[in-house]
PDB file of C-alpha atoms in Angstrom:
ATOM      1  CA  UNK A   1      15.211  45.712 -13.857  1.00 46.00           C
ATOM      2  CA  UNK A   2      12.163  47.708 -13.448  1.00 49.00           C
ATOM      3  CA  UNK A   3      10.519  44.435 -11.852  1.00 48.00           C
ATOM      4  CA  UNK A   4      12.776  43.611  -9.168  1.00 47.00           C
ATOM      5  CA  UNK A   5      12.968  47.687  -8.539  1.00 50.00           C
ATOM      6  CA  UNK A   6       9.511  47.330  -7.556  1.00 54.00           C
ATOM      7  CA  UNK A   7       9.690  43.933  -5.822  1.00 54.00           C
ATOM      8  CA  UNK A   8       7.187  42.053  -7.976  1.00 51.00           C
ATOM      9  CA  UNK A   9       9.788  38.949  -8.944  1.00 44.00           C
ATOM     10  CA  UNK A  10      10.283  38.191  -5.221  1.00 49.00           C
ATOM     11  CA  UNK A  11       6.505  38.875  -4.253  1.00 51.00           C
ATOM     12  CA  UNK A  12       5.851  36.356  -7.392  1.00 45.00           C
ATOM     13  CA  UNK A  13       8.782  33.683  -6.063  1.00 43.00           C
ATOM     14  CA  UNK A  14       7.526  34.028  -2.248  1.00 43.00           C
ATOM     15  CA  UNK A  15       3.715  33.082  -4.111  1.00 44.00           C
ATOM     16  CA  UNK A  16       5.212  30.188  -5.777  1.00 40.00           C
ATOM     17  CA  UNK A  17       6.935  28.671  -3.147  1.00 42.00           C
ATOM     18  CA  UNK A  18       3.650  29.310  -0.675  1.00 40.00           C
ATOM     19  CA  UNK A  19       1.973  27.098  -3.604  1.00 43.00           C
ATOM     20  CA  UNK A  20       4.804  24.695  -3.626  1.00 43.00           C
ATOM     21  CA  UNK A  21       4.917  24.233  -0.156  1.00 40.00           C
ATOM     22  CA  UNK A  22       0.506  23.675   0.191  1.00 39.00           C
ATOM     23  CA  UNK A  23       1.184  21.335  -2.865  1.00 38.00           C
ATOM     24  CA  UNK A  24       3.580  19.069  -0.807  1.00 41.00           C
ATOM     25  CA  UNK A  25       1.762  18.945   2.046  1.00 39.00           C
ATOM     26  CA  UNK A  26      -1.415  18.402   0.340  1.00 37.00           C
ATOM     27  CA  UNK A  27      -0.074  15.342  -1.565  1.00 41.00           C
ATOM     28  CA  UNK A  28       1.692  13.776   1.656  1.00 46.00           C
ATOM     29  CA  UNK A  29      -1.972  14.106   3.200  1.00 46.00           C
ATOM     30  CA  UNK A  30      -3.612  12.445   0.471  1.00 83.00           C
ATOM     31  CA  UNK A  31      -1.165   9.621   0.350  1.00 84.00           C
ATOM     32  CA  UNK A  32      -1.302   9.248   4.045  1.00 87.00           C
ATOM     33  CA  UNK A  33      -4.953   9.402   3.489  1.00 91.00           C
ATOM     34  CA  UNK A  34      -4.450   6.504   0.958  1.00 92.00           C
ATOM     35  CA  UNK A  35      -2.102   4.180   2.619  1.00 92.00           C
ATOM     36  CA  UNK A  36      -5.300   4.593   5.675  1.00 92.00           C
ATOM     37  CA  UNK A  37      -7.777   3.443   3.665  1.00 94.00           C
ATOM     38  CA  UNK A  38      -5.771   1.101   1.931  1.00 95.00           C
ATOM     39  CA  UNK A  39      -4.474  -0.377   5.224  1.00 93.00           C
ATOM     40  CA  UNK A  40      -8.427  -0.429   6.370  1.00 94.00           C
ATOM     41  CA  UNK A  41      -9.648  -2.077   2.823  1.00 95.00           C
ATOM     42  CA  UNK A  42      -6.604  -5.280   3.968  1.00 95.00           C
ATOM     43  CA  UNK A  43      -8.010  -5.383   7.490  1.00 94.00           C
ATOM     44  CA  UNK A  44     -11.274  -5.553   6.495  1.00 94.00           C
ATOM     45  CA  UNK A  45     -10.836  -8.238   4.148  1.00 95.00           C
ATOM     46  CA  UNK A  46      -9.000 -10.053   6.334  1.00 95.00           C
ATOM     47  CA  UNK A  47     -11.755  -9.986   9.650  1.00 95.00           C
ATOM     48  CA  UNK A  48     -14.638 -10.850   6.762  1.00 96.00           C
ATOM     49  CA  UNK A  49     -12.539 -13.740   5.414  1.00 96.00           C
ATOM     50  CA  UNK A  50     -11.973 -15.492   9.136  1.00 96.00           C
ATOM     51  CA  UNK A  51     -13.650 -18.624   9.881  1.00 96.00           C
ATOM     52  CA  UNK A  52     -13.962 -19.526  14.029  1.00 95.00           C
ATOM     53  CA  UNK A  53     -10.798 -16.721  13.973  1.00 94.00           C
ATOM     54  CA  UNK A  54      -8.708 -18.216  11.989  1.00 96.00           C
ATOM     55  CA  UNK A  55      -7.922 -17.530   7.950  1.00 96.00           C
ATOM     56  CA  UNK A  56      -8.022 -20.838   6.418  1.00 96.00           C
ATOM     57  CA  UNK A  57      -5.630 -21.917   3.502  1.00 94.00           C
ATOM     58  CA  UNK A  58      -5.177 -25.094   1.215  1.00 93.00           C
ATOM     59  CA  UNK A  59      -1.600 -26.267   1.424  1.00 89.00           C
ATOM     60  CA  UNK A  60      -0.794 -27.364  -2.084  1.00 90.00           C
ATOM     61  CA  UNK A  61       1.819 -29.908  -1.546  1.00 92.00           C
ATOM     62  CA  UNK A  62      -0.455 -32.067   0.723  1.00 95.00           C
ATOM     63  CA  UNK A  63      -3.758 -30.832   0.927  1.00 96.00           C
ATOM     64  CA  UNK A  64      -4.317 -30.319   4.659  1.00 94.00           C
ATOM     65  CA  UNK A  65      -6.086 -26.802   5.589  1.00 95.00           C
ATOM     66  CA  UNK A  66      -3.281 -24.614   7.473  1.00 95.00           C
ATOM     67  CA  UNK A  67      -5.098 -22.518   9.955  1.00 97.00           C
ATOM     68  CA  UNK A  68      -3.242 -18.453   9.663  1.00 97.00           C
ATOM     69  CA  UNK A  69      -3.496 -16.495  12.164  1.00 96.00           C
ATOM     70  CA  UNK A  70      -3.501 -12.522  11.731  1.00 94.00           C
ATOM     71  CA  UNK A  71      -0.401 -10.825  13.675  1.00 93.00           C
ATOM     72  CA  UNK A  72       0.182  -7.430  11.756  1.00 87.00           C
ATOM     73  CA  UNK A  73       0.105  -5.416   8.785  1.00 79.00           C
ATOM     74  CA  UNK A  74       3.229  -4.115   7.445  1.00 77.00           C
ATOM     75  CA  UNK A  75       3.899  -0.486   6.787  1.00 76.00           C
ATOM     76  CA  UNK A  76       4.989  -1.046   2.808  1.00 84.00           C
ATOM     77  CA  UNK A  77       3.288  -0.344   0.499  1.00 95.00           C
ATOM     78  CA  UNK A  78       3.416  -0.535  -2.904  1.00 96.00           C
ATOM     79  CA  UNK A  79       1.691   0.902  -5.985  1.00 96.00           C
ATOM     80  CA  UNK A  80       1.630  -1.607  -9.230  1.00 97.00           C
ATOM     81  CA  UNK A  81       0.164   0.517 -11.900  1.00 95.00           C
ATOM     82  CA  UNK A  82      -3.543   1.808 -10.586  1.00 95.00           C
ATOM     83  CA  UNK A  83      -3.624  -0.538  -8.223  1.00 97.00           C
ATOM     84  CA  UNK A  84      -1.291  -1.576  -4.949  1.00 98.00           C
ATOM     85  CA  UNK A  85       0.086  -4.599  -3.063  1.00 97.00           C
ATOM     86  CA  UNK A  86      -0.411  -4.579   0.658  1.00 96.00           C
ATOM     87  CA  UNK A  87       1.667  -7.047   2.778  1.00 94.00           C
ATOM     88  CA  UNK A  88       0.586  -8.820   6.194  1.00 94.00           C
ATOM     89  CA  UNK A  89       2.262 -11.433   8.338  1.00 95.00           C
ATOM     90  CA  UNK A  90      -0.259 -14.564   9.717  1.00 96.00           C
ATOM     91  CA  UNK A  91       1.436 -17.426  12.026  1.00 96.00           C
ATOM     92  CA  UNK A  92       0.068 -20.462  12.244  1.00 96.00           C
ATOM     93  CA  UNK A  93      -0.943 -22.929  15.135  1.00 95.00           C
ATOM     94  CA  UNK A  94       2.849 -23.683  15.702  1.00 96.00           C
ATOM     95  CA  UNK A  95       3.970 -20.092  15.344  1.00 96.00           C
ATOM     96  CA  UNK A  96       5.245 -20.122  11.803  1.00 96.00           C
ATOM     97  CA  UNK A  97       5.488 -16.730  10.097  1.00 95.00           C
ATOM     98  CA  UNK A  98       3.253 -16.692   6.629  1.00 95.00           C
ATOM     99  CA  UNK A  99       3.520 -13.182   4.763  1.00 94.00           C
ATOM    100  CA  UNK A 100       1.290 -12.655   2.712  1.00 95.00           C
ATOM    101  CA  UNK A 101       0.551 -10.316  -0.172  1.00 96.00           C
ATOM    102  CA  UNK A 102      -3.129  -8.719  -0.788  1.00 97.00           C
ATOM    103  CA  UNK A 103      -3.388  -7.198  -4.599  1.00 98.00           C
ATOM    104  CA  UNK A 104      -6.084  -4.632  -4.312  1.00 97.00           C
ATOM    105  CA  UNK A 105      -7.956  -2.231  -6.871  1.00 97.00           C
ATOM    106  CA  UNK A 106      -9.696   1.293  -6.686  1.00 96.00           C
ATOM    107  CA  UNK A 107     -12.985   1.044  -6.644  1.00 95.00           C
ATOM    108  CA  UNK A 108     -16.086   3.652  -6.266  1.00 92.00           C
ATOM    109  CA  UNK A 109     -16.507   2.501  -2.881  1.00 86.00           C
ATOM    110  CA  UNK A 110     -12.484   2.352  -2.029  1.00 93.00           C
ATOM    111  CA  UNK A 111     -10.734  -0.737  -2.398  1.00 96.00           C
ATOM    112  CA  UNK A 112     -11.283  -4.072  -3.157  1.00 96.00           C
ATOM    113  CA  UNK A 113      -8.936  -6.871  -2.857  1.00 97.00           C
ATOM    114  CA  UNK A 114      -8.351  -9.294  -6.289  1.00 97.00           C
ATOM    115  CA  UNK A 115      -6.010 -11.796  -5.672  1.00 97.00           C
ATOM    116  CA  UNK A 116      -3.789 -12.353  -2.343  1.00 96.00           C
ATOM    117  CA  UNK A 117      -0.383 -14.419  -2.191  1.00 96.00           C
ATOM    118  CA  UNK A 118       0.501 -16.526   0.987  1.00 95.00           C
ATOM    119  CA  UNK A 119       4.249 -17.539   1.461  1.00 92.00           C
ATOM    120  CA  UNK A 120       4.739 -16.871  -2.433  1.00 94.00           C
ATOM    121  CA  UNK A 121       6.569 -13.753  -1.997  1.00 94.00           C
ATOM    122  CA  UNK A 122       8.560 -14.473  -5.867  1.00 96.00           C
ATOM    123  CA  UNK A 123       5.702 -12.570  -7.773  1.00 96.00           C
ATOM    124  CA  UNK A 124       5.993  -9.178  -5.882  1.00 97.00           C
ATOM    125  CA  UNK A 125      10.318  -9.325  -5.614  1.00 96.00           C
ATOM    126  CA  UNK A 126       9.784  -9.625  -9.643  1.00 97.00           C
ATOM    127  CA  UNK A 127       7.317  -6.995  -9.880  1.00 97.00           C
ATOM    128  CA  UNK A 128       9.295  -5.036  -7.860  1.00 96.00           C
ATOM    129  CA  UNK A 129      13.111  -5.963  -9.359  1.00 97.00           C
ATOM    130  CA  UNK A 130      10.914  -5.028 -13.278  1.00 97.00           C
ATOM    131  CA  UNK A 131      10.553  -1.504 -11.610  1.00 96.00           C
ATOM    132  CA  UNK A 132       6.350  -2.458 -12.339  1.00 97.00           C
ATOM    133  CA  UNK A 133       5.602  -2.097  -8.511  1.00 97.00           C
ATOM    134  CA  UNK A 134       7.187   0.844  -6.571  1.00 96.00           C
ATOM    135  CA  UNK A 135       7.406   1.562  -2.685  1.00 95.00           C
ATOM    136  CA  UNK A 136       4.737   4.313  -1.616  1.00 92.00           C
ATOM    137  CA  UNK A 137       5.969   6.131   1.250  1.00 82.00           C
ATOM    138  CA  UNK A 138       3.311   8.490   3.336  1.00 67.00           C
ATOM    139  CA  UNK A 139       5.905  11.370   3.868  1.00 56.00           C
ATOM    140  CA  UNK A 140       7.483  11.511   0.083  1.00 43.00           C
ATOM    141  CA  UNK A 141       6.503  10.580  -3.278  1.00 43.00           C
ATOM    142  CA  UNK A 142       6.052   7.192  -4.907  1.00 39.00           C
ATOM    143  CA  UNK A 143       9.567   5.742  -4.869  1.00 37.00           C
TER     144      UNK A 143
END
């Protein structure tokens, strides 16, 4: 009784929630901050892995080069333990859409990509539907 006589609980709740409130807009800065360089790490990448323009793949089933062109990064994002999955469309020289999927991992430098997936989509929707790789969203948690 004494406390809340003297107004110390609410001067202590009004502190907390000032904390709270710095907290949550100091995380959605530093994953904004994240999905920036992230997004920068992919683009980079991409521009350093172009030949004449173009990002050149091996088409399994009949061994011809396929010629992708960049056309956008998408805005999801997703975290897979300590490291995250990019995604990125690419069309080709008769307009085809080819997503692709860049793995990349923290470095001391930022982030390097490991491993990127080109129309094979199946490894990320299982990664995802296992609950191992989760949506990051820039103005909420990891979801």
């Amino acid at each position: 009784m004494k406390i809340l006589e003297e107004g110390k609980l609410r001067k202590f709740v009004c502190a907390c929630v000032t904390i709270m409130a710095f907290a949550t807009a100091s995380y959605a800065k530093d994953v904004s901050e994240r999905l920036v360089d992230l997004q920068f790490a992919m683009k980079t990448h991409i521009e350093q892995s172009l030949i004449e323009g173009k990002y050149i793949r091996v088409n399994f089933e009949t061994g011809e080069t396929i010629s992708l062109y960049p056309v956008n990064a998408h805005p999801m994002v997703f975290s897979l333990r300590e490291n995250y999955v990019l995604c990125s469309k690419f069309t080709d020289d008769a307009g085809a859409a080819y997503l692709a999927d860049f793995y990349l991992k923290p470095t001391d430098g930022g982030y390097e990509i490991f491993q990127v997936e080109i129309d094979n989509r199946a490894p990320l929707k299982n990664l995802i539907k296992s609950g191992l790789a989760t949506r990051i969203k820039s103005d909420t948690k990891r979801h």
